[in-house]
């Protein structure tokens, strides 16, 4: 009768379900890893100035597939940075990024990401003219940094922007210079543009601030310094040629303005033409300022057609880049009014002058909040608010500590009572343990005596076995030279001879290791390891030549390196490693040996390109009578004793022996002797 196992189908179904879960988890993990790598690649593209390619790669990411909060934060930060030409969209993305940091624990685990989120939100609010909100974000970001952190330079640049917007050009210049020197001490950070943008543009903005303040010599100094810095960064390949073109377009426009202030029309026109003709693919709105300056220059010199062409070209760009170029529109209207005045078109002149006044007043009204901000005062107030919050947090922590201390005292009291209650029982157990320890000591002593007797008996047996084995081997060797023997007999005699030799070799290994006196102290002396290793290598060259191998001594000189060792035992260890390398290496390969001195130790190594050590044998090759035995590349016999001997010898010397498999094949064995 067949026996039916009830419910036997359930484990099988559960196993299949678990398999599907495991496969799905592995696929999901791989997908998340690929997304993380893609975000890193986009970061690299931004840092090298490849913004268009970075934007293309970023838009190909499906945000719904991002699971980890860190990946989501990176995604939205990158998106806000890359979509900076659309201020409203960039602000929405920045807000999405900062909301992820509402989780306090996540914020503490990712301070660098949180810093970037604060800075990008500050930038977004600044562009939307929410200046006080922007300042709060910048100050909170600064509270995360120590004084020596070069990211402070980025924030100094933000504060300088606010001062510049207030027309406080002197303070703006000071903060721009402070931003440059702070970032100069290290590579800085990258929030919206490559890291060099903040540092290099700080020089340009300092010069422009001095220009607006009427300090033309200081402006020229910082413009020239900016140009030197661009050339230096380009030569060092820290920025691309395309990115350098963008920076030079800005620089030449400013130098053209400076030449206009000096009333050097020829130099001004030269710089402005260079700015316009600079190839800045995708950033054509940078050409609007030099076109407007040329329009003014041509109007003043009576070159009406050239002035009209400059205004027409600038308006074409303003129309294409409305968001980025809108700030230049009032100035364009002013230049148009100047052109009408020059050509004596009174009605058009009046109409455009009135239009300019209306636009100028609307800009002033929009900037009213910016003018009303006292940056120094706001910084102090925000700083005080942070200190107050910190004090509250400290007070909360102190209360938690007090509560924890009370709980700790109660816990100690309970422990004390439990310890007292168990003390008598422990004493009784201690007495029993003492008695048991005495019994164990007696047993161990008996075992040691029995073990020594066993070793003596085995040593005698090993010695006695060698004599008959040597005789058998000798007789077999002699009979092999008899001509009357047929091939089958010779084959059997050869087998007897080989088996006898292997048996004798194994007995010799046993006598030198497991059957030796392990308690005998090692007598050491100061030995030159370089000479020892070199002599061993030279003596074994003949053995290597038999397999068409070559032993190479890596030390460039034979300068001595001394260690306190037993010469004979270490000679045996080194010989064993080199013989193993020969045994397990293929023909026509090199074996490298060498000695290296370090501050605390000296290391001898033997490197081959042979069979290597299989993964499953790595933990057992140093064991006595290990199963991890393999024949050599020419069928050489291995007993598995040599590395065990070597390990014991190194332990007697307070040294170490280990190995590493090489990437190109084979393995390297190391002997380390303490100094």
mmCIF file of N, CA, C and O in Angstrom, residues 103 270 340 361 388 457 631:
data_model
loop_
_atom_site.group_PDB
_atom_site.id
_atom_site.type_symbol
_atom_site.label_atom_id
_atom_site.label_comp_id
_atom_site.label_asym_id
_atom_site.label_seq_id
_atom_site.Cartn_x
_atom_site.Cartn_y
_atom_site.Cartn_z
ATOM 1 N N UNK A 103 12.780 64.449 6.490
ATOM 2 C CA UNK A 103 13.159 63.360 7.394
ATOM 3 C C UNK A 103 14.492 63.712 8.064
ATOM 4 O O UNK A 103 15.535 63.785 7.415
ATOM 5 N N UNK A 270 36.736 96.397 -30.662
ATOM 6 C CA UNK A 270 37.490 95.152 -30.851
ATOM 7 C C UNK A 270 37.056 94.089 -29.841
ATOM 8 O O UNK A 270 36.793 92.933 -30.197
ATOM 9 N N UNK A 340 17.049 107.082 -32.072
ATOM 10 C CA UNK A 340 16.046 107.996 -32.635
ATOM 11 C C UNK A 340 16.454 109.449 -32.406
ATOM 12 O O UNK A 340 16.257 110.317 -33.262
ATOM 13 N N UNK A 361 11.018 101.939 -13.878
ATOM 14 C CA UNK A 361 10.275 102.035 -12.613
ATOM 15 C C UNK A 361 9.744 100.667 -12.183
ATOM 16 O O UNK A 361 9.733 100.340 -10.985
ATOM 17 N N UNK A 388 19.403 80.085 18.950
ATOM 18 C CA UNK A 388 18.275 79.824 19.851
ATOM 19 C C UNK A 388 17.748 78.405 19.647
ATOM 20 O O UNK A 388 17.481 77.684 20.624
ATOM 21 N N UNK A 457 57.117 6.608 19.708
ATOM 22 C CA UNK A 457 56.872 5.329 19.025
ATOM 23 C C UNK A 457 56.834 5.545 17.510
ATOM 24 O O UNK A 457 57.447 4.796 16.736
ATOM 25 N N UNK A 631 48.767 17.336 -8.110
ATOM 26 C CA UNK A 631 50.034 17.026 -8.767
ATOM 27 C C UNK A 631 50.518 18.262 -9.506
ATOM 28 O O UNK A 631 49.741 19.137 -9.881
#
